[in-house]
PDB file of C-alpha atoms in Angstrom:
ATOM      1  CA  MET A1468     159.096  16.245 223.086  1.00 36.00           C
ATOM      2  CA  LYS A1469     157.674  19.708 223.345  1.00 32.00           C
ATOM      3  CA  TYR A1470     154.416  20.721 221.781  1.00 27.00           C
ATOM      4  CA  THR A1471     153.715  24.235 220.654  1.00 30.00           C
ATOM      5  CA  LYS A1472     150.597  25.615 222.230  1.00 30.00           C
ATOM      6  CA  TYR A1473     148.207  27.361 219.910  1.00 30.00           C
ATOM      7  CA  ASN A1474     145.688  29.874 221.101  1.00 35.00           C
ATOM      8  CA  TYR A1475     142.641  28.475 219.264  1.00 31.00           C
ATOM      9  CA  LYS A1476     140.355  31.130 220.685  1.00 36.00           C
ATOM     10  CA  ARG A1477     142.468  33.965 219.300  1.00 37.00           C
ATOM     11  CA  ARG A1478     142.684  32.332 215.895  1.00 39.00           C
ATOM     12  CA  LYS A1479     138.928  31.993 215.829  1.00 41.00           C
ATOM     13  CA  ASN A1480     138.519  35.702 216.595  1.00 45.00           C
ATOM     14  CA  ASN A1481     140.983  36.569 213.853  1.00 46.00           C
ATOM     15  CA  ALA A1482     139.020  34.492 211.365  1.00 44.00           C
ATOM     16  CA  VAL A1483     135.782  36.190 212.307  1.00 41.00           C
ATOM     17  CA  PHE A1484     137.416  39.611 212.000  1.00 44.00           C
ATOM     18  CA  LYS A1485     138.809  38.760 208.585  1.00 49.00           C
ATOM     19  CA  PHE A1486     135.421  37.474 207.454  1.00 45.00           C
ATOM     20  CA  LEU A1487     133.625  40.618 208.606  1.00 43.00           C
ATOM     21  CA  SER A1488     136.273  42.813 207.005  1.00 51.00           C
ATOM     22  CA  SER A1489     135.939  40.964 203.703  1.00 56.00           C
ATOM     23  CA  LEU A1490     132.167  41.223 203.874  1.00 49.00           C
ATOM     24  CA  LEU A1491     132.327  44.969 204.540  1.00 52.00           C
ATOM     25  CA  VAL A1492     134.781  45.522 201.683  1.00 51.00           C
ATOM     26  CA  GLY A1493     132.521  43.509 199.380  1.00 56.00           C
ATOM     27  CA  ILE A1494     129.475  45.565 200.304  1.00 58.00           C
ATOM     28  CA  VAL A1495     131.334  48.846 199.740  1.00 50.00           C
ATOM     29  CA  ALA A1496     132.708  47.624 196.404  1.00 55.00           C
ATOM     30  CA  ALA A1497     129.259  46.482 195.259  1.00 56.00           C
ATOM     31  CA  GLY A1498     127.833  49.855 196.207  1.00 56.00           C
ATOM     32  CA  MET A1499     130.525  51.702 194.248  1.00 57.00           C
ATOM     33  CA  ILE A1500     129.950  49.519 191.188  1.00 53.00           C
ATOM     34  CA  GLY A1501     126.183  50.005 191.410  1.00 55.00           C
ATOM     35  CA  LEU A1502     126.582  53.770 191.677  1.00 50.00           C
ATOM     36  CA  GLY A1503     128.922  53.826 188.673  1.00 52.00           C
ATOM     37  CA  VAL A1504     126.525  51.767 186.547  1.00 43.00           C
ATOM     38  CA  GLY A1505     123.627  53.998 187.570  1.00 47.00           C
ATOM     39  CA  LEU A1506     125.496  57.156 186.547  1.00 43.00           C
ATOM     40  CA  LEU A1507     126.454  55.564 183.225  1.00 42.00           C
ATOM     41  CA  ILE A1508     122.841  54.631 182.444  1.00 38.00           C
ATOM     42  CA  TRP A1509     121.669  58.120 183.423  1.00 34.00           C
ATOM     43  CA  LYS A1510     124.121  59.693 180.974  1.00 39.00           C
ATOM     44  CA  VAL A1511     123.529  57.266 178.094  1.00 36.00           C
ATOM     45  CA  LEU A1512     119.746  56.910 178.072  1.00 34.00           C
ATOM     46  CA  PRO A1513     117.809  59.787 176.357  1.00 37.00           C
ATOM     47  CA  LEU A1514     115.754  62.086 178.526  1.00 34.00           C
ATOM     48  CA  ASN A1515     112.033  62.462 177.971  1.00 31.00           C
ATOM     49  CA  ASP A1516     111.945  66.135 177.020  1.00 32.00           C
ATOM     50  CA  SER A1517     108.281  67.158 177.092  1.00 30.00           C
ATOM     51  CA  ALA A1518     109.056  70.409 175.295  1.00 29.00           C
ATOM     52  CA  GLN A1519     110.607  68.693 172.292  1.00 29.00           C
ATOM     53  CA  VAL A1520     108.451  68.761 169.192  1.00 31.00           C
ATOM     54  CA  GLY A1521     108.101  65.314 167.685  1.00 32.00           C
ATOM     55  CA  THR A1522     107.155  63.220 170.688  1.00 30.00           C
ATOM     56  CA  GLU A1523     104.825  60.577 169.335  1.00 35.00           C
ATOM     57  CA  ILE A1524     101.291  60.389 170.658  1.00 39.00           C
ATOM     58  CA  THR A1525      99.655  57.034 171.106  1.00 38.00           C
ATOM     59  CA  ASP A1526      96.863  56.436 168.679  1.00 41.00           C
ATOM     60  CA  GLY A1527      93.399  56.401 170.122  1.00 41.00           C
ATOM     61  CA  THR A1528      90.112  57.981 169.231  1.00 39.00           C
ATOM     62  CA  GLN A1529      91.502  61.247 170.589  1.00 45.00           C
ATOM     63  CA  GLY A1530      95.120  62.255 170.093  1.00 48.00           C
ATOM     64  CA  VAL A1531      96.670  64.871 172.335  1.00 45.00           C
ATOM     65  CA  ALA A1532      99.317  67.274 171.106  1.00 42.00           C
ATOM     66  CA  GLU A1533     102.964  66.494 171.803  1.00 46.00           C
ATOM     67  CA  GLU A1534     103.227  69.254 174.361  1.00 40.00           C
ATOM     68  CA  SER A1535     100.197  68.338 176.351  1.00 38.00           C
ATOM     69  CA  GLY A1536      98.790  71.462 177.912  1.00 40.00           C
ATOM     70  CA  GLN A1537     101.691  73.588 176.738  1.00 46.00           C
ATOM     71  CA  GLU A1538     101.929  76.263 174.115  1.00 54.00           C
ATOM     72  CA  GLN A1539     104.219  75.697 171.175  1.00 58.00           C
ATOM     73  CA  GLN A1540     106.187  78.607 169.843  1.00 56.00           C
ATOM     74  CA  GLY A1541     107.114  79.236 166.236  1.00 55.00           C
ATOM     75  CA  GLY A1542     108.500  82.103 164.248  1.00 51.00           C
ATOM     76  CA  THR A1543     111.732  84.052 164.311  1.00 50.00           C
ATOM     77  CA  PRO A1544     112.989  85.045 167.800  1.00 54.00           C
ATOM     78  CA  VAL A1545     112.679  88.780 168.388  1.00 50.00           C
ATOM     79  CA  SER A1546     114.305  91.121 170.855  1.00 55.00           C
ATOM     80  CA  GLU A1547     112.410  92.803 173.642  1.00 60.00           C
ATOM     81  CA  GLY A1548     110.707  95.983 172.475  1.00 65.00           C
ATOM     82  CA  GLU A1549     110.453  94.979 168.812  1.00 77.00           C
ATOM     83  CA  GLN A1550     107.057  95.183 167.148  1.00 93.00           C
ATOM     84  CA  THR A1551     105.610  91.795 166.306  1.00 94.00           C
ATOM     85  CA  SER A1552     102.551  90.100 164.844  1.00 96.00           C
ATOM     86  CA  GLU A1553     101.248  86.840 166.248  1.00 96.00           C
ATOM     87  CA  TYR A1554      99.201  84.147 164.539  1.00 97.00           C
ATOM     88  CA  TYR A1555      97.631  81.188 166.310  1.00 98.00           C
ATOM     89  CA  PHE A1556      96.806  77.702 165.132  1.00 98.00           C
ATOM     90  CA  LEU A1557      95.325  75.081 167.432  1.00 98.00           C
ATOM     91  CA  GLN A1558      96.656  71.557 167.295  1.00 98.00           C
ATOM     92  CA  CYS A1559      93.868  69.155 168.171  1.00 97.00           C
ATOM     93  CA  GLY A1560      95.728  65.894 167.793  1.00 96.00           C
ATOM     94  CA  TYR A1561      98.924  64.265 166.570  1.00 97.00           C
ATOM     95  CA  PHE A1562      98.561  60.750 165.181  1.00 97.00           C
ATOM     96  CA  SER A1563     100.577  58.010 163.527  1.00 97.00           C
ATOM     97  CA  LYS A1564      97.458  56.735 161.727  1.00 96.00           C
ATOM     98  CA  LYS A1565      95.447  58.912 159.379  1.00 96.00           C
ATOM     99  CA  ASP A1566      92.199  57.119 160.251  1.00 96.00           C
ATOM    100  CA  ASN A1567      92.446  58.310 163.841  1.00 96.00           C
ATOM    101  CA  ALA A1568      93.281  61.837 162.723  1.00 97.00           C
ATOM    102  CA  GLU A1569      90.174  61.836 160.559  1.00 96.00           C
ATOM    103  CA  GLN A1570      88.010  60.908 163.556  1.00 95.00           C
ATOM    104  CA  THR A1571      89.085  64.064 165.378  1.00 95.00           C
ATOM    105  CA  TYR A1572      88.864  66.095 162.173  1.00 96.00           C
ATOM    106  CA  ALA A1573      85.228  65.026 161.751  1.00 95.00           C
ATOM    107  CA  LYS A1574      84.347  66.443 165.174  1.00 93.00           C
ATOM    108  CA  ILE A1575      85.421  69.989 164.334  1.00 95.00           C
ATOM    109  CA  SER A1576      85.538  70.263 160.540  1.00 94.00           C
ATOM    110  CA  SER A1577      82.243  72.148 160.477  1.00 92.00           C
ATOM    111  CA  ASN A1578      84.094  75.350 161.410  1.00 91.00           C
ATOM    112  CA  GLY A1579      85.620  75.356 157.925  1.00 94.00           C
ATOM    113  CA  ARG A1580      89.100  76.153 159.256  1.00 95.00           C
ATOM    114  CA  THR A1581      90.262  72.638 160.113  1.00 97.00           C
ATOM    115  CA  PHE A1582      92.743  70.569 158.121  1.00 97.00           C
ATOM    116  CA  ILE A1583      95.100  67.624 158.487  1.00 97.00           C
ATOM    117  CA  SER A1584      98.792  68.284 157.992  1.00 96.00           C
ATOM    118  CA  GLU A1585     101.045  65.326 157.222  1.00 94.00           C
ATOM    119  CA  GLU A1586     104.585  65.662 158.550  1.00 90.00           C
ATOM    120  CA  ALA A1587     107.168  62.872 158.697  1.00 91.00           C
ATOM    121  CA  GLU A1588     104.482  60.188 158.329  1.00 92.00           C
ATOM    122  CA  LYS A1589     102.520  61.655 161.245  1.00 96.00           C
ATOM    123  CA  PHE A1590      99.233  63.530 161.030  1.00 98.00           C
ATOM    124  CA  ARG A1591      98.390  66.762 162.831  1.00 97.00           C
ATOM    125  CA  VAL A1592      94.801  67.935 163.133  1.00 98.00           C
ATOM    126  CA  LEU A1593      94.970  71.741 163.023  1.00 98.00           C
ATOM    127  CA  THR A1594      92.545  74.626 162.959  1.00 97.00           C
ATOM    128  CA  GLY A1595      93.297  78.305 162.401  1.00 95.00           C
ATOM    129  CA  ILE A1596      94.250  81.037 161.892  1.00 95.00           C
ATOM    130  CA  TYR A1597      93.148  82.782 165.098  1.00 95.00           C
ATOM    131  CA  THR A1598      94.061  86.006 166.846  1.00 92.00           C
ATOM    132  CA  SER A1599      94.766  86.825 170.482  1.00 92.00           C
ATOM    133  CA  GLU A1600      91.183  88.122 170.713  1.00 92.00           C
ATOM    134  CA  ASN A1601      89.442  84.875 169.790  1.00 93.00           C
ATOM    135  CA  VAL A1602      91.866  81.973 170.266  1.00 96.00           C
ATOM    136  CA  ASP A1603      90.983  81.297 173.923  1.00 96.00           C
ATOM    137  CA  SER A1604      87.255  81.176 173.212  1.00 96.00           C
ATOM    138  CA  VAL A1605      87.889  78.693 170.400  1.00 96.00           C
ATOM    139  CA  ILE A1606      89.858  76.496 172.810  1.00 97.00           C
ATOM    140  CA  GLN A1607      86.855  76.492 175.153  1.00 96.00           C
ATOM    141  CA  ASP A1608      84.491  75.608 172.300  1.00 95.00           C
ATOM    142  CA  LEU A1609      86.699  72.704 171.278  1.00 95.00           C
ATOM    143  CA  GLY A1610      86.873  71.499 174.871  1.00 95.00           C
ATOM    144  CA  ALA A1611      83.077  71.454 175.007  1.00 93.00           C
ATOM    145  CA  LYS A1612      83.193  69.019 172.085  1.00 90.00           C
ATOM    146  CA  GLY A1613      85.634  66.787 173.923  1.00 92.00           C
ATOM    147  CA  VAL A1614      88.615  67.887 171.849  1.00 93.00           C
ATOM    148  CA  GLU A1615      91.803  68.965 173.619  1.00 94.00           C
ATOM    149  CA  SER A1616      93.926  71.556 171.858  1.00 96.00           C
ATOM    150  CA  VAL A1617      97.276  73.292 172.167  1.00 97.00           C
ATOM    151  CA  LYS A1618      98.201  76.732 170.853  1.00 97.00           C
ATOM    152  CA  ILE A1619     100.841  76.955 168.166  1.00 97.00           C
ATOM    153  CA  THR A1620     102.030  80.554 168.036  1.00 97.00           C
ATOM    154  CA  PHE A1621     103.881  82.046 165.085  1.00 97.00           C
ATOM    155  CA  THR A1622     105.553  85.383 165.732  1.00 96.00           C
ATOM    156  CA  LEU A1623     106.748  87.636 162.903  1.00 97.00           C
ATOM    157  CA  ASN A1624     109.084  90.563 163.416  1.00 96.00           C
ATOM    158  CA  GLU A1625     107.522  93.731 161.994  1.00 96.00           C
ATOM    159  CA  ASN A1626     110.919  95.452 162.042  1.00 96.00           C
ATOM    160  CA  ASP A1627     112.192  93.010 159.447  1.00 97.00           C
ATOM    161  CA  PRO A1628     111.073  94.100 155.919  1.00 97.00           C
ATOM    162  CA  VAL A1629     110.518  90.543 154.671  1.00 97.00           C
ATOM    163  CA  GLU A1630     108.565  89.378 157.711  1.00 98.00           C
ATOM    164  CA  ALA A1631     106.594  92.629 157.791  1.00 97.00           C
ATOM    165  CA  GLN A1632     105.349  92.028 154.236  1.00 98.00           C
ATOM    166  CA  VAL A1633     104.536  88.387 154.950  1.00 98.00           C
ATOM    167  CA  SER A1634     102.540  89.582 157.959  1.00 97.00           C
ATOM    168  CA  ALA A1635     100.692  92.216 155.928  1.00 98.00           C
ATOM    169  CA  ILE A1636      99.760  89.730 153.203  1.00 98.00           C
ATOM    170  CA  CYS A1637      98.659  87.177 155.822  1.00 97.00           C
ATOM    171  CA  ASP A1638      96.408  89.775 157.450  1.00 96.00           C
ATOM    172  CA  GLY A1639      94.800  90.731 154.150  1.00 96.00           C
ATOM    173  CA  TYR A1640      94.305  87.172 153.013  1.00 97.00           C
ATOM    174  CA  LEU A1641      92.916  86.157 156.387  1.00 96.00           C
ATOM    175  CA  LYS A1642      90.275  88.891 156.086  1.00 96.00           C
ATOM    176  CA  ILE A1643      89.215  87.509 152.707  1.00 96.00           C
ATOM    177  CA  LEU A1644      88.994  83.947 154.008  1.00 96.00           C
ATOM    178  CA  THR A1645      87.061  85.009 157.103  1.00 94.00           C
ATOM    179  CA  THR A1646      84.629  87.062 155.030  1.00 96.00           C
ATOM    180  CA  THR A1647      83.520  83.938 153.158  1.00 95.00           C
ATOM    181  CA  PHE A1648      81.764  82.799 156.361  1.00 93.00           C
ATOM    182  CA  ASP A1649      79.679  85.971 156.676  1.00 94.00           C
ATOM    183  CA  ASP A1650      75.929  85.578 156.298  1.00 91.00           C
ATOM    184  CA  GLY A1651      74.740  86.115 152.759  1.00 92.00           C
ATOM    185  CA  VAL A1652      78.240  85.874 151.275  1.00 94.00           C
ATOM    186  CA  ASP A1653      78.511  83.396 148.430  1.00 93.00           C
ATOM    187  CA  HIS A1654      82.076  84.233 147.425  1.00 95.00           C
ATOM    188  CA  VAL A1655      84.739  86.907 147.813  1.00 97.00           C
ATOM    189  CA  ASN A1656      86.523  88.588 144.914  1.00 97.00           C
ATOM    190  CA  THR A1657      90.323  88.582 145.159  1.00 97.00           C
ATOM    191  CA  SER A1658      91.112  91.204 142.491  1.00 97.00           C
ATOM    192  CA  GLU A1659      91.295  94.159 144.867  1.00 97.00           C
ATOM    193  CA  PHE A1660      93.544  92.240 147.239  1.00 98.00           C
ATOM    194  CA  LYS A1661      95.928  91.365 144.413  1.00 97.00           C
ATOM    195  CA  GLU A1662      96.058  95.004 143.306  1.00 97.00           C
ATOM    196  CA  TRP A1663      96.859  96.083 146.845  1.00 97.00           C
ATOM    197  CA  MET A1664      99.682  93.540 147.066  1.00 97.00           C
ATOM    198  CA  ASN A1665     101.236  94.998 143.909  1.00 95.00           C
ATOM    199  CA  THR A1666     101.633  98.328 145.714  1.00 96.00           C
ATOM    200  CA  LEU A1667     103.955  96.833 148.338  1.00 96.00           C
ATOM    201  CA  ASP A1668     107.644  97.697 148.199  1.00 95.00           C
ATOM    202  CA  ASP A1669     109.713  95.460 145.965  1.00 94.00           C
ATOM    203  CA  ILE A1670     112.130  93.618 148.244  1.00 95.00           C
ATOM    204  CA  SER A1671     114.882  91.744 146.437  1.00 92.00           C
ATOM    205  CA  SER A1672     117.086  90.515 149.268  1.00 94.00           C
ATOM    206  CA  GLY A1673     117.022  89.504 152.898  1.00 93.00           C
ATOM    207  CA  GLU A1674     116.614  86.416 155.009  1.00 93.00           C
ATOM    208  CA  ASN A1675     113.577  84.344 153.941  1.00 95.00           C
ATOM    209  CA  ILE A1676     113.176  86.443 150.777  1.00 97.00           C
ATOM    210  CA  GLU A1677     112.327  83.303 148.797  1.00 97.00           C
ATOM    211  CA  ILE A1678     109.396  82.576 151.100  1.00 98.00           C
ATOM    212  CA  LEU A1679     108.020  86.074 150.517  1.00 98.00           C
ATOM    213  CA  GLN A1680     108.450  85.841 146.747  1.00 97.00           C
ATOM    214  CA  ASN A1681     106.720  82.455 146.598  1.00 98.00           C
ATOM    215  CA  PHE A1682     103.917  83.811 148.778  1.00 98.00           C
ATOM    216  CA  LYS A1683     103.361  86.751 146.429  1.00 98.00           C
ATOM    217  CA  THR A1684     103.353  84.452 143.403  1.00 98.00           C
ATOM    218  CA  TYR A1685     100.789  82.214 145.076  1.00 98.00           C
ATOM    219  CA  ILE A1686      98.468  85.150 145.790  1.00 98.00           C
ATOM    220  CA  LYS A1687      98.779  86.429 142.210  1.00 97.00           C
ATOM    221  CA  GLU A1688      97.676  83.031 140.930  1.00 97.00           C
ATOM    222  CA  LEU A1689      94.598  82.788 143.162  1.00 97.00           C
ATOM    223  CA  PRO A1690      91.282  82.349 141.377  1.00 96.00           C
ATOM    224  CA  GLU A1691      89.238  85.507 140.933  1.00 96.00           C
ATOM    225  CA  GLU A1692      86.648  84.248 143.412  1.00 97.00           C
ATOM    226  CA  LEU A1693      87.034  82.328 146.662  1.00 96.00           C
ATOM    227  CA  THR A1694      84.294  80.415 148.488  1.00 96.00           C
ATOM    228  CA  LYS A1695      84.148  79.021 152.018  1.00 95.00           C
ATOM    229  CA  GLU A1696      84.807  75.538 150.648  1.00 95.00           C
ATOM    230  CA  LYS A1697      88.372  76.654 149.843  1.00 95.00           C
ATOM    231  CA  VAL A1698      89.130  78.042 153.298  1.00 96.00           C
ATOM    232  CA  SER A1699      90.390  74.783 154.811  1.00 96.00           C
ATOM    233  CA  SER A1700      93.022  74.205 152.116  1.00 96.00           C
ATOM    234  CA  GLU A1701      94.066  77.866 152.221  1.00 97.00           C
ATOM    235  CA  MET A1702      94.560  77.700 155.997  1.00 97.00           C
ATOM    236  CA  ASP A1703      96.748  74.666 155.383  1.00 97.00           C
ATOM    237  CA  TYR A1704      98.821  76.724 152.955  1.00 98.00           C
ATOM    238  CA  LEU A1705      99.177  79.627 155.402  1.00 98.00           C
ATOM    239  CA  TYR A1706     100.286  77.186 158.083  1.00 98.00           C
ATOM    240  CA  ASP A1707     103.076  76.008 155.783  1.00 97.00           C
ATOM    241  CA  VAL A1708     104.114  79.604 155.086  1.00 98.00           C
ATOM    242  CA  LEU A1709     104.295  80.541 158.754  1.00 97.00           C
ATOM    243  CA  SER A1710     106.019  77.272 159.642  1.00 96.00           C
ATOM    244  CA  SER A1711     108.867  78.357 157.378  1.00 94.00           C
ATOM    245  CA  PHE A1712     109.777  81.017 159.954  1.00 90.00           C
ATOM    246  CA  LYS A1713     110.440  78.548 162.791  1.00 76.00           C
TER     247      LYS A1713
END
Protein backbone atom coordinates (compact mmCIF):
# COMPACT_ATOMS: atom_id res chain seq x y z
CA MET A 1 0.00 0.00 0.00
CA LYS A 2 1.28 3.42 -0.89
CA TYR A 3 0.84 6.42 1.33
CA THR A 4 0.62 9.92 -0.02
CA LYS A 5 3.20 12.18 1.53
CA TYR A 6 1.96 15.53 2.69
CA ASN A 7 4.22 18.49 3.14
CA TYR A 8 3.02 19.55 6.61
CA LYS A 9 5.46 22.43 6.77
CA ARG A 10 4.14 23.98 3.57
CA ARG A 11 0.55 23.61 4.71
CA LYS A 12 1.41 25.34 7.94
CA ASN A 13 2.94 28.27 6.04
CA ASN A 14 -0.13 28.49 3.84
CA ALA A 15 -2.37 28.64 6.90
CA VAL A 16 -0.30 31.41 8.43
CA PHE A 17 -0.38 33.35 5.16
CA LYS A 18 -4.13 32.98 4.90
CA PHE A 19 -4.56 34.10 8.50
CA LEU A 20 -2.40 37.18 8.00
CA SER A 21 -4.20 38.01 4.76
CA SER A 22 -7.58 37.73 6.46
CA LEU A 23 -6.38 39.88 9.34
CA LEU A 24 -5.08 42.56 6.97
CA VAL A 25 -8.33 42.57 4.97
CA GLY A 26 -10.29 42.87 8.21
CA ILE A 27 -8.23 45.83 9.38
CA VAL A 28 -8.63 47.62 6.04
CA ALA A 29 -12.38 46.94 6.00
CA ALA A 30 -12.77 48.21 9.57
CA GLY A 31 -10.86 51.35 8.66
CA MET A 32 -13.07 51.99 5.63
CA ILE A 33 -16.23 51.49 7.69
CA GLY A 34 -14.94 53.80 10.43
CA LEU A 35 -14.08 56.49 7.89
CA GLY A 36 -17.53 56.22 6.29
CA VAL A 37 -19.30 56.50 9.65
CA GLY A 38 -17.15 59.49 10.59
CA LEU A 39 -18.01 61.31 7.36
CA LEU A 40 -21.70 60.56 7.87
CA ILE A 41 -21.67 61.97 11.41
CA TRP A 42 -19.78 65.05 10.23
CA LYS A 43 -22.44 65.75 7.60
CA VAL A 44 -25.47 65.02 9.79
CA LEU A 45 -24.57 66.74 13.06
CA PRO A 46 -25.14 70.57 13.14
CA LEU A 47 -22.11 72.81 13.23
CA ASN A 48 -21.59 75.24 16.08
CA ASP A 49 -21.77 78.49 14.12
CA SER A 50 -20.55 81.22 16.48
CA ALA A 51 -21.83 83.93 14.17
CA GLN A 52 -25.41 82.67 14.23
CA VAL A 53 -27.76 84.81 16.27
CA GLY A 54 -29.75 82.72 18.71
CA THR A 55 -27.06 80.64 20.37
CA GLU A 56 -28.23 80.19 23.93
CA ILE A 57 -26.08 81.50 26.75
CA THR A 58 -25.87 79.57 29.96
CA ASP A 59 -27.54 81.32 32.83
CA GLY A 60 -25.28 82.68 35.49
CA THR A 61 -24.96 85.94 37.32
CA GLN A 62 -23.42 87.38 34.16
CA GLY A 63 -24.65 86.42 30.71
CA VAL A 64 -22.43 86.99 27.70
CA ALA A 65 -23.84 87.87 24.30
CA GLU A 66 -24.28 85.11 21.73
CA GLU A 67 -21.41 86.38 19.64
CA SER A 68 -18.90 86.65 22.41
CA GLY A 69 -16.47 89.39 21.56
CA GLN A 70 -17.93 89.90 18.12
CA GLU A 71 -19.97 92.69 16.66
CA GLN A 72 -23.46 91.93 15.45
CA GLN A 73 -24.69 93.61 12.32
CA GLY A 74 -28.22 94.71 11.59
CA GLY A 75 -29.92 96.86 9.03
CA THR A 76 -30.34 96.68 5.28
CA PRO A 77 -27.18 95.74 3.31
CA VAL A 78 -25.84 98.68 1.33
CA SER A 79 -23.49 98.93 -1.60
CA GLU A 80 -20.03 100.41 -1.35
CA GLY A 81 -20.09 104.19 -1.69
CA GLU A 82 -23.68 104.64 -0.51
CA GLN A 83 -24.32 107.10 2.30
CA THR A 84 -25.38 105.44 5.52
CA SER A 85 -26.28 106.16 9.13
CA GLU A 86 -25.23 103.84 11.92
CA TYR A 87 -26.82 103.30 15.32
CA TYR A 88 -25.30 101.25 18.11
CA PHE A 89 -26.85 99.28 20.93
CA LEU A 90 -24.79 97.28 23.40
CA GLN A 91 -25.93 93.83 24.38
CA CYS A 92 -24.83 93.13 27.93
CA GLY A 93 -26.29 89.68 28.36
CA TYR A 94 -28.60 87.07 26.85
CA PHE A 95 -30.48 84.90 29.33
CA SER A 96 -33.09 82.17 29.47
CA LYS A 97 -34.22 83.36 32.92
CA LYS A 98 -35.50 86.86 33.54
CA ASP A 99 -34.17 86.89 37.11
CA ASN A 100 -30.61 86.61 35.83
CA ALA A 101 -31.22 89.30 33.23
CA GLU A 102 -32.45 91.60 35.97
CA GLN A 103 -29.22 91.10 37.94
CA THR A 104 -27.18 92.47 35.04
CA TYR A 105 -29.77 95.18 34.39
CA ALA A 106 -29.42 96.38 37.99
CA LYS A 107 -25.68 96.92 37.51
CA ILE A 108 -26.09 99.42 34.68
CA SER A 109 -29.65 100.74 34.84
CA SER A 110 -28.49 103.99 36.41
CA ASN A 111 -27.49 105.26 32.96
CA GLY A 112 -31.19 105.53 32.10
CA ARG A 113 -30.69 103.91 28.68
CA THR A 114 -30.85 100.25 29.69
CA PHE A 115 -33.78 97.91 29.10
CA ILE A 116 -34.60 94.22 28.86
CA SER A 117 -35.92 92.95 25.55
CA GLU A 118 -37.80 89.65 25.53
CA GLU A 119 -37.40 87.64 22.33
CA ALA A 120 -38.47 84.02 21.85
CA GLU A 121 -38.62 83.42 25.61
CA LYS A 122 -35.07 84.73 26.03
CA PHE A 123 -34.06 88.02 27.62
CA ARG A 124 -31.52 90.48 26.24
CA VAL A 125 -30.07 93.21 28.42
CA LEU A 126 -29.50 96.17 26.09
CA THR A 127 -28.38 99.76 26.39
CA GLY A 128 -28.40 102.44 23.71
CA ILE A 129 -28.62 104.26 21.41
CA TYR A 130 -24.96 105.25 20.94
CA THR A 131 -22.94 106.79 18.15
CA SER A 132 -19.53 105.95 16.71
CA GLU A 133 -18.12 108.81 18.83
CA ASN A 134 -19.16 107.43 22.22
CA VAL A 135 -19.89 103.71 21.89
CA ASP A 136 -16.33 102.52 22.60
CA SER A 137 -16.05 104.61 25.76
CA VAL A 138 -19.34 103.17 26.99
CA ILE A 139 -18.00 99.65 26.41
CA GLN A 140 -14.99 100.52 28.59
CA ASP A 141 -17.24 101.94 31.32
CA LEU A 142 -19.34 98.78 31.33
CA GLY A 143 -16.21 96.64 31.50
CA ALA A 144 -15.09 98.57 34.57
CA LYS A 145 -18.35 97.47 36.21
CA GLY A 146 -17.68 93.85 35.33
CA VAL A 147 -20.21 93.78 32.51
CA GLU A 148 -19.17 92.41 29.12
CA SER A 149 -20.90 93.88 26.09
CA VAL A 150 -21.16 93.39 22.35
CA LYS A 151 -21.99 96.03 19.75
CA ILE A 152 -25.18 95.63 17.77
CA THR A 153 -24.94 97.90 14.74
CA PHE A 154 -27.93 99.00 12.70
CA THR A 155 -27.13 100.56 9.35
CA LEU A 156 -29.69 102.58 7.38
CA ASN A 157 -29.26 103.51 3.74
CA GLU A 158 -29.60 107.28 3.32
CA ASN A 159 -30.12 106.84 -0.43
CA ASP A 160 -33.37 105.02 0.24
CA PRO A 161 -36.21 107.55 0.89
CA VAL A 162 -37.92 105.41 3.54
CA GLU A 163 -34.75 104.59 5.46
CA ALA A 164 -33.54 108.18 5.16
CA GLN A 165 -36.69 109.45 6.90
CA VAL A 166 -36.49 106.77 9.59
CA SER A 167 -32.89 107.85 10.18
CA ALA A 168 -33.83 111.54 10.37
CA ILE A 169 -36.64 110.89 12.85
CA CYS A 170 -34.35 108.65 14.94
CA ASP A 171 -31.73 111.40 15.08
CA GLY A 172 -34.25 114.01 16.18
CA TYR A 173 -35.87 111.80 18.76
CA LEU A 174 -32.51 110.70 20.11
CA LYS A 175 -31.58 114.36 20.69
CA ILE A 176 -34.76 114.85 22.71
CA LEU A 177 -34.15 111.75 24.82
CA THR A 178 -30.51 112.67 25.43
CA THR A 179 -31.45 116.21 26.43
CA THR A 180 -33.52 114.89 29.33
CA PHE A 181 -30.24 113.94 31.07
CA ASP A 182 -28.80 117.46 30.88
CA ASP A 183 -28.25 119.24 34.18
CA GLY A 184 -31.18 121.37 35.21
CA VAL A 185 -33.55 119.79 32.68
CA ASP A 186 -36.78 118.55 34.20
CA HIS A 187 -38.51 117.64 30.95
CA VAL A 188 -38.33 118.23 27.20
CA ASN A 189 -41.23 119.51 25.10
CA THR A 190 -41.99 117.42 22.01
CA SER A 191 -44.23 119.89 20.14
CA GLU A 192 -41.47 121.42 18.02
CA PHE A 193 -40.17 117.98 17.06
CA LYS A 194 -43.64 116.89 15.95
CA GLU A 195 -44.03 120.05 13.85
CA TRP A 196 -40.69 119.40 12.20
CA MET A 197 -41.70 115.82 11.37
CA ASN A 198 -44.82 117.12 9.61
CA THR A 199 -42.59 119.00 7.16
CA LEU A 200 -41.00 115.79 5.87
CA ASP A 201 -41.93 114.57 2.41
CA ASP A 202 -45.01 112.38 2.27
CA ILE A 203 -43.84 108.95 1.14
CA SER A 204 -46.62 106.57 0.20
CA SER A 205 -44.76 103.56 -1.17
CA GLY A 206 -41.50 101.69 -0.92
CA GLU A 207 -39.98 98.81 0.97
CA ASN A 208 -40.58 99.10 4.74
CA ILE A 209 -43.07 101.94 4.18
CA GLU A 210 -45.32 100.51 6.90
CA ILE A 211 -42.51 100.77 9.44
CA LEU A 212 -42.04 104.45 8.59
CA GLN A 213 -45.76 105.19 8.79
CA ASN A 214 -46.09 103.47 12.16
CA PHE A 215 -43.04 105.36 13.40
CA LYS A 216 -44.56 108.70 12.40
CA THR A 217 -47.85 107.80 14.07
CA TYR A 218 -46.02 106.87 17.26
CA ILE A 219 -44.18 110.21 17.35
CA LYS A 220 -47.41 112.15 16.74
CA GLU A 221 -48.97 110.43 19.74
CA LEU A 222 -46.10 111.18 22.13
CA PRO A 223 -47.00 113.13 25.25
CA GLU A 224 -46.29 116.84 25.12
CA GLU A 225 -43.50 116.46 27.68
CA LEU A 226 -40.89 113.74 28.13
CA THR A 227 -38.81 113.12 31.25
CA LYS A 228 -35.69 111.01 31.80
CA GLU A 229 -37.82 108.32 33.43
CA LYS A 230 -39.31 107.57 29.99
CA VAL A 231 -35.97 107.21 28.20
CA SER A 232 -35.49 103.50 28.91
CA SER A 233 -38.84 102.48 27.41
CA GLU A 234 -38.32 104.80 24.44
CA MET A 235 -34.91 103.25 23.73
CA ASP A 236 -36.64 99.88 23.79
CA TYR A 237 -39.09 101.16 21.18
CA LEU A 238 -36.32 102.52 18.94
CA TYR A 239 -34.54 99.18 19.18
CA ASP A 240 -37.67 97.48 17.85
CA VAL A 241 -37.92 99.99 15.00
CA LEU A 242 -34.32 99.52 13.92
CA SER A 243 -34.55 95.75 14.33
CA SER A 244 -37.23 95.80 11.64
CA PHE A 245 -34.53 96.64 9.09
CA LYS A 246 -32.49 93.46 9.68
